XYZ file of C-alpha atoms in Angstrom:
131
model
C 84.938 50.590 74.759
C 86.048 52.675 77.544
C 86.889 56.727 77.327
C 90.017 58.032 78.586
C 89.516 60.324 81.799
C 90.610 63.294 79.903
C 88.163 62.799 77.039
C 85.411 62.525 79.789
C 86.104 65.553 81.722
C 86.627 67.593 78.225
C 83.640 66.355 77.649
C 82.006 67.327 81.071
C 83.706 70.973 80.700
C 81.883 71.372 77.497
C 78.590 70.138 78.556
C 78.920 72.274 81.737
C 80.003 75.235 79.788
C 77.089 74.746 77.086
C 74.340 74.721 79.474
C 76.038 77.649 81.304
C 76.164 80.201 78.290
C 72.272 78.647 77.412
C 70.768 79.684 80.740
C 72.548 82.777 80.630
C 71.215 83.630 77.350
C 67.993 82.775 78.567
C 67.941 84.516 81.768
C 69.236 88.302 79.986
C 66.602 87.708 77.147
C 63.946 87.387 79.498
C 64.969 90.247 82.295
C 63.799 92.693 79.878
C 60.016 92.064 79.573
C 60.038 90.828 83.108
C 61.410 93.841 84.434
C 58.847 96.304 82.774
C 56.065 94.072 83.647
C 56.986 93.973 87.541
C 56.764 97.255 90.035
C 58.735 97.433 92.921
C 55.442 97.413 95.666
C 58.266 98.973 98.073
C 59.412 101.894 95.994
C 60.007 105.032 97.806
C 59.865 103.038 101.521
C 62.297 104.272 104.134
C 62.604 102.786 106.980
C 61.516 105.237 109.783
C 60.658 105.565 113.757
C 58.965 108.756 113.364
C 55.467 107.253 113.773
C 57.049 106.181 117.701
C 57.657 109.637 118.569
C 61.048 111.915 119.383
C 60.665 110.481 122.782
C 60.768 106.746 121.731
C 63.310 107.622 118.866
C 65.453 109.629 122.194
C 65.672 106.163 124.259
C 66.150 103.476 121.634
C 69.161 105.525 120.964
C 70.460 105.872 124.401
C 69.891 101.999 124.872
C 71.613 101.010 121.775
C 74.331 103.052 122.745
C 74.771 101.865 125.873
C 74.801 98.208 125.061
C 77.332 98.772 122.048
C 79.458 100.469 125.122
C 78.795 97.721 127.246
C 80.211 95.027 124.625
C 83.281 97.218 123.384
C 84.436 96.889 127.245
C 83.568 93.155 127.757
C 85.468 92.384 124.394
C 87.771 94.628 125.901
C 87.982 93.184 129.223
C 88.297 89.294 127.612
C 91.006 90.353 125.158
C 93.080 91.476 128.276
C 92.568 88.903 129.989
C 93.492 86.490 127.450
C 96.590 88.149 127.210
C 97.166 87.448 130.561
C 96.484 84.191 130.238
C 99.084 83.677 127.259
C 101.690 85.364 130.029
C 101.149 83.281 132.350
C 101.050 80.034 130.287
C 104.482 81.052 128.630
C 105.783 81.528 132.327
C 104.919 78.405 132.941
C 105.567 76.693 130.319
C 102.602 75.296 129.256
C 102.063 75.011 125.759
C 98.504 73.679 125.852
C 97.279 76.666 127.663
C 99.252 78.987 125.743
C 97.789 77.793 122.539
C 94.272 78.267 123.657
C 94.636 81.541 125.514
C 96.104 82.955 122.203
C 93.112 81.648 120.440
C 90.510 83.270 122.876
C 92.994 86.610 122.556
C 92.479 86.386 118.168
C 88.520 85.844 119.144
C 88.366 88.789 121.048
C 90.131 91.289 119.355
C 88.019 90.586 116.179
C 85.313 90.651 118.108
C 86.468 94.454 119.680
C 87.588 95.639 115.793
C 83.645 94.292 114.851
C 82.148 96.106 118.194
C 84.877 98.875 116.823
C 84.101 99.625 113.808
C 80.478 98.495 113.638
C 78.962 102.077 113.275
C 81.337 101.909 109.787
C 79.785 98.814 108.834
C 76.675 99.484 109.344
C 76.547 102.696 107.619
C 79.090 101.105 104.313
C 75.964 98.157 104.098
C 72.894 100.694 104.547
C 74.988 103.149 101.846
C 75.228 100.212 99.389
C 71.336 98.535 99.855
C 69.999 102.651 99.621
C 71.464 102.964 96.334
């Protein structure tokens, strides 16, 4: 006696979907009494660098900054130079070269719009986790 595939996989669909809605079920039943029962230990916790001192909190800044500098012109400095590269491949007709200078050039750039617009991302990810 042998099923049809289309039986089976109805079959496995149903089974799938069963189990699905049962640990669901399960899982909003019991968030109620497990939520009242646990405290957040971390409730009220910033994250801070007072305890270092304006001095400390003065540098780390000025270091941070510099390196994010730092990057923005290397990515900067590859991306141009990958387009140069992609120049003087299509002068020269190699397609090879051309290929993988335009590569490194799509690398780059996301890597400068990341570098770019990290102070965005940053602040969009600590805005969301803050509540």
């Amino acid at each position: 006696m042998t099923r049809s595939p289309r039986r089976t996989a109805a079959r496995r669909l149903l089974t799938a979907a069963t189990t699905t809605a049962a640990v669901l079920t399960m899982t909003v039943l019991a968030a109620g009494p497990a939520a009242a029962q646990i405290r957040n230990p971390t409730d009220g916790v910033t994250p801070s660098m007072e305890l270092l001192g304006p001095a400390f909190n003065n540098v780390w800044v000025r270091i941070f900054g510099s390196i994010w500098g730092v990057l923005l012109g290397a990515s900067a400095i590859k991306f141009f130079t990958a387009i140069y590269k992609m120049r003087a491949a299509r002068a020269g007709g190699y397609g090879a070269e051309m290929s993988d200078a335009a590569s490194e050039a799509k690398v780059a750039a996301v890597a400068f719009g990341c570098l770019a617009g990290g102070g965005v991302i940053i602040s969009a990810i600590l805005f969301v986790v803050g509540g």
